[in-house]
Tab-separated table of C-alpha atoms and ligand atoms in Angstrom:
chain	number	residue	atom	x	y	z
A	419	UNK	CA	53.792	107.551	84.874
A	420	UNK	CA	56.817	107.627	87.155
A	421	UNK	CA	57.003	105.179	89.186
A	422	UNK	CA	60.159	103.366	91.496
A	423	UNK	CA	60.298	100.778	93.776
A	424	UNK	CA	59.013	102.013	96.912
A	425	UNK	CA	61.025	99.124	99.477
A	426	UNK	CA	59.997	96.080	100.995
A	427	UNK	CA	57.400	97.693	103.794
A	428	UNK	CA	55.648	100.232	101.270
A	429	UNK	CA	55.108	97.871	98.731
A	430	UNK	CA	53.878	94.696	100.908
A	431	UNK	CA	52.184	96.887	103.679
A	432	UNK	CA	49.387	94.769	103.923
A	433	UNK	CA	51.001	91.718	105.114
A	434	UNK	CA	53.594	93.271	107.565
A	435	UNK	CA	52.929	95.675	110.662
A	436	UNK	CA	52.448	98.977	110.584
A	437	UNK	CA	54.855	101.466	111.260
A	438	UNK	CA	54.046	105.071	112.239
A	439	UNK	CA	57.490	105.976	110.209
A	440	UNK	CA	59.072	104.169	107.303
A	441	UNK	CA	62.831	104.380	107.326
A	442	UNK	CA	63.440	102.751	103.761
A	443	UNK	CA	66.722	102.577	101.497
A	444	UNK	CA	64.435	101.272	99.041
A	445	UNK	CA	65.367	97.387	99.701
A	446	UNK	CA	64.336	94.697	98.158
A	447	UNK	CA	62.949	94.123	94.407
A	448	UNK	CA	66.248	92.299	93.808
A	449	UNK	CA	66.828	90.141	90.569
A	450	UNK	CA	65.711	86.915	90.471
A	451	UNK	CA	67.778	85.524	88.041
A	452	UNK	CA	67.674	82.147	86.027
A	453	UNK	CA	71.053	79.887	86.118
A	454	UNK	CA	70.981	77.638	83.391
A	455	UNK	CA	74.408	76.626	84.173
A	456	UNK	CA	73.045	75.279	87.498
A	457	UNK	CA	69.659	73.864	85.312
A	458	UNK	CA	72.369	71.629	83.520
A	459	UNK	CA	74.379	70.460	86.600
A	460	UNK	CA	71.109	69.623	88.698
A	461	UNK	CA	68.442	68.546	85.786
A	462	UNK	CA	66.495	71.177	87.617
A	463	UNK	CA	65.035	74.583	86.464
A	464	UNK	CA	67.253	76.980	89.412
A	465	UNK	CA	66.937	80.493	89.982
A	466	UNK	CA	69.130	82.340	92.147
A	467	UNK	CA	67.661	84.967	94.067
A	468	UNK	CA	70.610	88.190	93.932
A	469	UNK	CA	70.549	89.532	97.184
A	470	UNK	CA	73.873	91.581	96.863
A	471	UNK	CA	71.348	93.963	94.794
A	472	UNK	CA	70.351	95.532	98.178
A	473	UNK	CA	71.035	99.161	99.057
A	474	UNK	CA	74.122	97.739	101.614
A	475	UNK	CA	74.468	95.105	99.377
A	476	UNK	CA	73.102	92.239	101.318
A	477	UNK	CA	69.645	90.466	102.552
A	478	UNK	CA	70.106	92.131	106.061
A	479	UNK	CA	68.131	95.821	104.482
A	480	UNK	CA	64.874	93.668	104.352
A	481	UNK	CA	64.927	93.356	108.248
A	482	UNK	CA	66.604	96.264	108.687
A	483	UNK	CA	64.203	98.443	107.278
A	484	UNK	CA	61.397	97.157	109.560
A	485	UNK	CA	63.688	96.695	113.150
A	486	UNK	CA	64.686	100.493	112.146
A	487	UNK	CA	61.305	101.565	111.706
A	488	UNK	CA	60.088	100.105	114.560
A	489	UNK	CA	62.652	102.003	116.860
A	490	UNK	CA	62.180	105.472	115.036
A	491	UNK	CA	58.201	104.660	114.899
A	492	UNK	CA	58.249	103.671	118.737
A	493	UNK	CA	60.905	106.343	120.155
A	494	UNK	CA	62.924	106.603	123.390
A	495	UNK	CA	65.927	104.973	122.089
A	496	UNK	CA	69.133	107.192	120.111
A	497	UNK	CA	70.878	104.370	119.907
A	498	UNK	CA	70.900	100.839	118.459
A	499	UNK	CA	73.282	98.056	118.834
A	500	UNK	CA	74.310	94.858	117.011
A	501	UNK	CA	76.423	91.915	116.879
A	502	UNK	CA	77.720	90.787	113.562
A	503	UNK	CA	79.602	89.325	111.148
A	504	UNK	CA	79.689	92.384	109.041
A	505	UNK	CA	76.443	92.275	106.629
A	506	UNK	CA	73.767	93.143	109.844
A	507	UNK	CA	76.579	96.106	110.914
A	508	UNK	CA	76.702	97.540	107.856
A	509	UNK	CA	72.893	97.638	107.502
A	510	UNK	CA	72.489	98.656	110.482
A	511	UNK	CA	74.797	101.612	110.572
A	512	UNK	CA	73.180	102.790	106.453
A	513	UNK	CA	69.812	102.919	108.132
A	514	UNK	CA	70.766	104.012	111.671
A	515	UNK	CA	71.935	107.246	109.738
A	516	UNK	CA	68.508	107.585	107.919
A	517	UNK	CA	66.380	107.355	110.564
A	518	UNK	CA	69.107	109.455	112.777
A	519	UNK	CA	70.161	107.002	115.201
A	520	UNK	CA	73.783	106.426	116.557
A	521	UNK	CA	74.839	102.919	115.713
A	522	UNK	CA	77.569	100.734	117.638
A	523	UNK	CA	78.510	97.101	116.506
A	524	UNK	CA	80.215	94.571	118.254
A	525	UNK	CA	82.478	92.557	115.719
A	526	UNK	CA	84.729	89.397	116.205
A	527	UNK	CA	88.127	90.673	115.953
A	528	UNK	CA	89.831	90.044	112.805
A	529	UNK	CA	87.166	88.052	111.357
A	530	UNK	CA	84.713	90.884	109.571
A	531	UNK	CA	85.373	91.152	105.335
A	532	UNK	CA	87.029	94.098	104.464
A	533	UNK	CA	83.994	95.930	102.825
A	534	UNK	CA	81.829	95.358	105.068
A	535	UNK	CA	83.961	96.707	108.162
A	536	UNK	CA	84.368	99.756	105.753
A	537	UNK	CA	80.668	100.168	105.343
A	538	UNK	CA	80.163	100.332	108.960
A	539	UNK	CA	83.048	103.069	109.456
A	540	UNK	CA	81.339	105.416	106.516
A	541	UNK	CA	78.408	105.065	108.076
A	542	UNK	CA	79.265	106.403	111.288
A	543	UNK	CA	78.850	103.659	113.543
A	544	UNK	CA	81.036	103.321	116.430
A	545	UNK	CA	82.631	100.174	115.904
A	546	UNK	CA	83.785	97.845	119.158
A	547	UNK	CA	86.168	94.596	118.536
A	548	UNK	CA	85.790	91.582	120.872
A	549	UNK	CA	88.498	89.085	121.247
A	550	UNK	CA	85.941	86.344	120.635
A	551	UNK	CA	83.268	85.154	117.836
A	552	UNK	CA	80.196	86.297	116.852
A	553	UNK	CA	78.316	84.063	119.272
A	554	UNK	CA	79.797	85.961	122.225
A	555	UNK	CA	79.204	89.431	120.471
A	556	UNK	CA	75.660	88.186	120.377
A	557	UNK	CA	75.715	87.122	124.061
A	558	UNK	CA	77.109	90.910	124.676
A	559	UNK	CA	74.142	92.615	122.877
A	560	UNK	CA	71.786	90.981	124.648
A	561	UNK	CA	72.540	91.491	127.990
A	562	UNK	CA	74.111	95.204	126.844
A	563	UNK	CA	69.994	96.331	125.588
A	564	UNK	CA	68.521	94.785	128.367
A	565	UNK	CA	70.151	97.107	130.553
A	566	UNK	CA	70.756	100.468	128.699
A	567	UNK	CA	68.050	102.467	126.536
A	568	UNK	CA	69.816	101.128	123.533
A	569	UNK	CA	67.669	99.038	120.603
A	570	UNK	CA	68.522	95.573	119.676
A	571	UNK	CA	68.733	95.254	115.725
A	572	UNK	CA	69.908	91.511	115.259
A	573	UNK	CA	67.152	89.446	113.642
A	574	UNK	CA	66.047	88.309	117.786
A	575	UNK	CA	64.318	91.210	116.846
A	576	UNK	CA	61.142	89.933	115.820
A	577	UNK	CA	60.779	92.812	113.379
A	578	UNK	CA	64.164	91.938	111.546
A	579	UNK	CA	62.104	88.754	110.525
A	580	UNK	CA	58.970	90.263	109.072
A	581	UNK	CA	61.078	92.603	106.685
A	582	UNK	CA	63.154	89.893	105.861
A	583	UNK	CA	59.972	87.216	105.304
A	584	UNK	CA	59.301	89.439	102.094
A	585	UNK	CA	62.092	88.094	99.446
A	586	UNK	CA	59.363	84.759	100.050
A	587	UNK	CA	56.921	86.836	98.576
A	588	UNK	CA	58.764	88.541	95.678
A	589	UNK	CA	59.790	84.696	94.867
A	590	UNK	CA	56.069	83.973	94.431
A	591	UNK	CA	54.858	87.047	92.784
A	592	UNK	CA	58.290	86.128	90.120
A	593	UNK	CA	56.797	82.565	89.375
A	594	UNK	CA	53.642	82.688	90.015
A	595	UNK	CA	53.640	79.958	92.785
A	596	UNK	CA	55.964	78.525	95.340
A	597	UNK	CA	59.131	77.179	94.025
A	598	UNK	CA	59.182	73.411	94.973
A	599	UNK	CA	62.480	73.367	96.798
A	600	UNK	CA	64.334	76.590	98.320
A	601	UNK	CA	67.990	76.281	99.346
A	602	UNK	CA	69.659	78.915	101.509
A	603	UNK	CA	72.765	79.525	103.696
A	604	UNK	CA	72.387	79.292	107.266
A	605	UNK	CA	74.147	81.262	110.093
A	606	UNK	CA	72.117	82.630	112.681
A	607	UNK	CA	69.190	81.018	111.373
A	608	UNK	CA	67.134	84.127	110.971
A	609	UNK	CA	66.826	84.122	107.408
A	610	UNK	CA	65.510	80.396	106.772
A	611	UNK	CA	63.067	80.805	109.486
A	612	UNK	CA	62.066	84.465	107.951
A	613	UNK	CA	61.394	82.938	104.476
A	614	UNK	CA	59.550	79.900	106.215
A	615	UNK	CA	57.131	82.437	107.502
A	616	UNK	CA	56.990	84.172	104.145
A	617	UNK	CA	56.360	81.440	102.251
A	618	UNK	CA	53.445	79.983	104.541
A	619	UNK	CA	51.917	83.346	104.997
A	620	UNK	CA	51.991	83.861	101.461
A	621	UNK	CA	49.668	80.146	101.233
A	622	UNK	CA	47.480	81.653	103.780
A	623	UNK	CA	49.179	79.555	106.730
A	624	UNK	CA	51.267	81.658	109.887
A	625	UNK	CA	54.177	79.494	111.526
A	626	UNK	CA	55.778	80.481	114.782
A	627	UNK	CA	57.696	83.166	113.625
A	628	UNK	CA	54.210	84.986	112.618
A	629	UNK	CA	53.414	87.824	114.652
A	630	UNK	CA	49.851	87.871	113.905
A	631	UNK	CA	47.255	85.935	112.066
A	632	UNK	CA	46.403	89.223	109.293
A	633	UNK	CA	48.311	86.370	106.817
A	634	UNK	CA	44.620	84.145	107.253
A	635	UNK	CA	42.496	86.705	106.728
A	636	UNK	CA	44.202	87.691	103.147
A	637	UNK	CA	43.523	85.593	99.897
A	638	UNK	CA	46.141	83.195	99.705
A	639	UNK	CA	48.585	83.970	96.690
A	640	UNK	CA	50.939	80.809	96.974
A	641	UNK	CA	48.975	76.982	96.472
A	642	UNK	CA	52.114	75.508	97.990
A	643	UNK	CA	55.060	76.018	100.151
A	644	UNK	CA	58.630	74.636	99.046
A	645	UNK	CA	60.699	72.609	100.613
A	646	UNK	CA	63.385	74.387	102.996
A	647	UNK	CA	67.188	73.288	102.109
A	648	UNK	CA	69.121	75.364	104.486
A	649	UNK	CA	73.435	75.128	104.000
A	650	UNK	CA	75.769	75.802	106.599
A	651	UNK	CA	79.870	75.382	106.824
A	652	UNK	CA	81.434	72.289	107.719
A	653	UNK	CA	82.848	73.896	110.523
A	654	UNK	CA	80.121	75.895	111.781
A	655	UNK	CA	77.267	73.400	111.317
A	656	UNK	CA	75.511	73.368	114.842
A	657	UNK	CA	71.794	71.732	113.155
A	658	UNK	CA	73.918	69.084	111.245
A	659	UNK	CA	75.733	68.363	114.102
A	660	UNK	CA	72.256	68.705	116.849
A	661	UNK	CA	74.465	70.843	119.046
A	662	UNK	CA	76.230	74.467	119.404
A	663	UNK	CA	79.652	74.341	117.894
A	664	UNK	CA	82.148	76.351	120.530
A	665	UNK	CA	84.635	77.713	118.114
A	666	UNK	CA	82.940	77.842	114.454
A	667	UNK	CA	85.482	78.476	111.887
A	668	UNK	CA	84.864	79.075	107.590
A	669	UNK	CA	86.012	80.678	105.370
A	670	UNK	CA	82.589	81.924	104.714
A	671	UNK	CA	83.262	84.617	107.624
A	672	UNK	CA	79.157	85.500	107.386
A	673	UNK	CA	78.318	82.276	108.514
A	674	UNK	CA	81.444	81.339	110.861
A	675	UNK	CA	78.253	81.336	113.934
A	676	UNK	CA	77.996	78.043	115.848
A	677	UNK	CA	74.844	78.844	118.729
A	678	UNK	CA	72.496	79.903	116.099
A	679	UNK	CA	69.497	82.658	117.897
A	680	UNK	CA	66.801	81.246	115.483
A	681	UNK	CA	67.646	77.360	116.327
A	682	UNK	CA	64.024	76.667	116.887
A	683	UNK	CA	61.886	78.313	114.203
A	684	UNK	CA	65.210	77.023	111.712
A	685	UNK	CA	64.241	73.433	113.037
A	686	UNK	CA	60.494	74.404	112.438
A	687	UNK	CA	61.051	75.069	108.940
A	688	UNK	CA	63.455	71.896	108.398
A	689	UNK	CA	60.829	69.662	109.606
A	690	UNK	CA	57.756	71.208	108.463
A	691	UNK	CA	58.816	71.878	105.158
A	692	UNK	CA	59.857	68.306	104.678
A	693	UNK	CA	63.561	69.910	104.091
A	694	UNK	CA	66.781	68.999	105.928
A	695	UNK	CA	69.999	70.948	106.733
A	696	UNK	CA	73.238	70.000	105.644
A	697	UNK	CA	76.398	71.529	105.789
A	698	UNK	CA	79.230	71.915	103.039
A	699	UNK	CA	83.233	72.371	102.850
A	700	UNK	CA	85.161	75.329	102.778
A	701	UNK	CA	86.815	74.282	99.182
A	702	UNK	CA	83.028	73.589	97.760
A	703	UNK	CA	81.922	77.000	99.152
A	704	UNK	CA	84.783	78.677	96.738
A	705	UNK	CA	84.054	75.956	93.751
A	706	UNK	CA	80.285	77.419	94.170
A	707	UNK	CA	81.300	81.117	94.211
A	708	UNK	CA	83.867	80.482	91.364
A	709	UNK	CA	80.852	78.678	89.147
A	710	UNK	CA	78.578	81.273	90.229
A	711	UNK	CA	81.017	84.319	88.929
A	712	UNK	CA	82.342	82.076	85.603
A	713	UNK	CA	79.097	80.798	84.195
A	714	UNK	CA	75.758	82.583	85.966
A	715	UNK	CA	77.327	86.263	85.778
A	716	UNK	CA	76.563	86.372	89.593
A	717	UNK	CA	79.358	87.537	92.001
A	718	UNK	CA	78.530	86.777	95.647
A	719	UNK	CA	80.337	86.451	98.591
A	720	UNK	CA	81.408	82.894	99.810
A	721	UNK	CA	78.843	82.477	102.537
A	722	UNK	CA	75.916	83.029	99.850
A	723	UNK	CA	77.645	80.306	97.762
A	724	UNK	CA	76.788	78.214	100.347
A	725	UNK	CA	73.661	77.750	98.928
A	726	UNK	CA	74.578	76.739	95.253
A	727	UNK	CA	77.093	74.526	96.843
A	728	UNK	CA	74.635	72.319	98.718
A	729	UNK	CA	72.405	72.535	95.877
A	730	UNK	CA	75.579	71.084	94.251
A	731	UNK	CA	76.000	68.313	96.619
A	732	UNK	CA	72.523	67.088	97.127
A	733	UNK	CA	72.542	66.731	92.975
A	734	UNK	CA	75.733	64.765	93.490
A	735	UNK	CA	73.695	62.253	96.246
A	736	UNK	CA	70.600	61.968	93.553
A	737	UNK	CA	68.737	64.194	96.000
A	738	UNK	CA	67.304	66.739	93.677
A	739	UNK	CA	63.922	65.328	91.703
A	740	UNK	CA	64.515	66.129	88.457
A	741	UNK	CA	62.841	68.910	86.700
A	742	UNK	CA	62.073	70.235	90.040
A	743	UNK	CA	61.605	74.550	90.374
A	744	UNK	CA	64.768	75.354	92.820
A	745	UNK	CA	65.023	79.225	93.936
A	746	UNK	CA	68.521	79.427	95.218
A	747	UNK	CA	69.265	82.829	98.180
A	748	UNK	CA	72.583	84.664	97.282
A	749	UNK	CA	72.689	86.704	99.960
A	750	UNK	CA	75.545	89.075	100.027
A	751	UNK	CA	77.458	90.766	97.267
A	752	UNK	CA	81.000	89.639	95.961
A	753	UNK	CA	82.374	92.908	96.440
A	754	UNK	CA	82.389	92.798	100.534
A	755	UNK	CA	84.940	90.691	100.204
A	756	UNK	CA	87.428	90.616	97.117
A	757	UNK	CA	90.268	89.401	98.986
A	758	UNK	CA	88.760	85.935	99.687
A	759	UNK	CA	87.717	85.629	96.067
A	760	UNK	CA	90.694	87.105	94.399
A	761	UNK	CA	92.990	84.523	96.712
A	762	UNK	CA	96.995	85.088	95.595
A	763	UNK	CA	95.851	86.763	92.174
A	764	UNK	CA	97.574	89.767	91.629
A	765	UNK	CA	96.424	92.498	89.040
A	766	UNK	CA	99.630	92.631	86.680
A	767	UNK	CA	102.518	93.811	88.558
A	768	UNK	CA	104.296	94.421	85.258
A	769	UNK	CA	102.894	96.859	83.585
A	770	UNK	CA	103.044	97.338	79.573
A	771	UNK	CA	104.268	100.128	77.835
A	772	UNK	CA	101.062	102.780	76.975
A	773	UNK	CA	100.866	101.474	73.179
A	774	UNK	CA	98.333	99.214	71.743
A	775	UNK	CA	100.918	97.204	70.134
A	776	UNK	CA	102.194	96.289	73.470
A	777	UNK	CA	98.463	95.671	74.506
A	778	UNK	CA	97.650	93.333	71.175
A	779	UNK	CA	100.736	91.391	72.745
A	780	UNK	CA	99.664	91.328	76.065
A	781	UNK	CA	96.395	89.953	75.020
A	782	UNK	CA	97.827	87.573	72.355
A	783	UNK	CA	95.746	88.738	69.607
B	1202	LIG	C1	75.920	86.896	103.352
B	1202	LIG	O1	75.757	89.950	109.534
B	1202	LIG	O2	74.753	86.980	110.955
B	1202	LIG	O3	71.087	82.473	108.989
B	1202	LIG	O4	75.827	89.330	111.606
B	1202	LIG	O5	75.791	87.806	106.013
B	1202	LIG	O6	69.923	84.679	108.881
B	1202	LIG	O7	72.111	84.459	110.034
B	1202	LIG	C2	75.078	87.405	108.664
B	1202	LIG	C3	74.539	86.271	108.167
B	1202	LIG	C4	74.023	84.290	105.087
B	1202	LIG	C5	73.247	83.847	107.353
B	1202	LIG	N1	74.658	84.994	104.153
B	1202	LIG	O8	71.941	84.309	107.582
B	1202	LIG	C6	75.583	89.096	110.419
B	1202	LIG	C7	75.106	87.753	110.068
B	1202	LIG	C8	75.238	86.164	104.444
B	1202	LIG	C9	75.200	86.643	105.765
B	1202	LIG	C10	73.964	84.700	106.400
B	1202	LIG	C11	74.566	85.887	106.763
B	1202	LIG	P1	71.219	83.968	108.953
């Protein structure tokens, strides 16, 4: 019988609100995808979980889809609005033009990846630049919804969280149980405090992120919750340092935020899980994205790498208990963002004659 994925609110209806209309790309149902390269460099069994499989190629559709359906389900807005670092715009502006909403994003100048700047512009969205970081585009959005009938769509939007809280339970329905350790990068903070609430919800327990208590009244399908490892950049690590970082800079442009929205349910999760945050370089990000593209098969962008590179470090310190089940968040696909990843590589400039001899001796067969 035919049957296709039907996206994140159709399928786990039961255990998110309802919504009067479903504005769906079809999200989620992404790959979760053993790594026994990273089994053998941690002595653990790790699993990344390929979030660049979205429909815009990143986490942000799982949110998206609810905070979208929300505003089309609730009405009175023709407009919604968001600050980003590229991945939330260009969701934003795919499912702005399904549910027939005008779209505007406020960027940090000069700091957005290439693909996902052009994502936003094919979309439609009307696209605004501020001579600042993400931080103050978030600062803008806020105080910009509060006073014009125009919807916020960043993941303060407590909807953006319970589409997002659902990659917790594809992890579980994939394995069966909990993982015992999840590691993910951290920007905003919306995402580690999303799967938090999946995860608990999922062992019959809400957290403060819940938005009701339906997640009590439905047999439990998880016996345990995992630890939460959340990852940020060394230069745009506001829970390693305690404190909001002024001017956050990374190469990992998704996660270049230093006064994170979600700072207490990301705390919440930390210290409930029994987890910690910690925060990695710039040259281990790209050692984790190169690994991750040589020896998994998994292009992502540097900020997802994030993850795998913590997981990388905490192996280094003895941290990870051996034989331990580690699900790993890639978040965003490689593609947004070739030019970081293909650095000063440059695709032959001297081209061969058409012949196959002259390809047999370019290839040095
Ligand atoms: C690939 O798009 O904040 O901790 O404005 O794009 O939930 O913020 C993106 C964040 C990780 C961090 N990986 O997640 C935005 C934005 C990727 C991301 C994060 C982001 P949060």
């Amino acid at each position: 019988m035919a049957h296709q994925w039907r996206g994140v609110i159709n399928e786990y209806a039961e255990r998110l609100p309802h919504f009067k209309e479903v504005v769906t790309l079809g999200e989620g149902g992404t790959p979760l995808v053993h790594a026994p390269a990273l089994d053998a460099r941690t002595g653990a069994t790790v699993y990344v979980k390929v979030e660049g499989a979205n429909p815009t190629g990143s986490f942000k559709d799982r949110g998206m889809t609810s905070a979208i359906s929300d505003v089309a389900s609730t009405g009175g807005v023709e407009y919604v609005a968001c600050a980003s670092t590229g991945n939330t715009s260009a969701s934003a502006a795919a499912y702005a033009v399904r549910a027939g909403l005008g779209c505007a994003v406020i960027l940090p100048a000069g700091k957005i990846a290439a693909g996902k700047l052009a994502q936003a512009v094919v979309h439609g969205a009307t696209l605004v630049a501020v001579d600042g970081n993400f931080d103050d585009c978030l600062r803008i959005v806020r105080e910009l919804t509060a006073e014009y009938p125009v919807a916020l769509v960043n993941s303060v939007n407590p909807y953006r969280l319970q589409g997002q809280k659902t990659a917790a339970f594809e992890i579980v329905d994939a394995l069966g149980d909990a993982p015992d350790i999840h590691v993910l990068p951290v920007g905003n903070a919306g995402n580690i405090s999303a799967y938090w609430m999946g995860y608990n919800e999922y062992a019959g327990r809400t957290t403060s992120a819940s938005i009701d208590d339906s997640a009590t009244k439905i047999a439990a399908v998880a016996t345990k919750v995992p630890q939460m490892w959340g990852i940020q950049a060394d230069g745009a690590a506001p829970f390693v340092k305690g404190e909001p970082v002024e001017f956050p800079e990374t190469v990992a442009t998704a996660i270049r935020i230093g006064n994170p929205a979600s700072w207490d349910f990301a705390v919440e999760a930390r210290d409930n899980s029994g987890g910690f945050i910690d925060a990695v370089s710039d040259a281990e990000i790209l050692e984790a994205q190169a690994l991750l593209s040589a020896q998994v098969g998994v292009f992502v962008e540097p900020a997802s790498a994030a993850s795998v590179a913590g997981l990388l470090k905490a192996a280094a310190a003895g941290k990870v208990p051996s034989g331990a089940t580690i699900t790993c968040t890639v978040t965003g696909n490689g593609l947004k963002d070739t030019a970081t990843a293909l650095g000063s590589y440059e695709f032959d400039p001297n081209p061969i004659a058409p012949t196959v001899e002259a390809t047999v001796k370019a290839l040095g067969l």
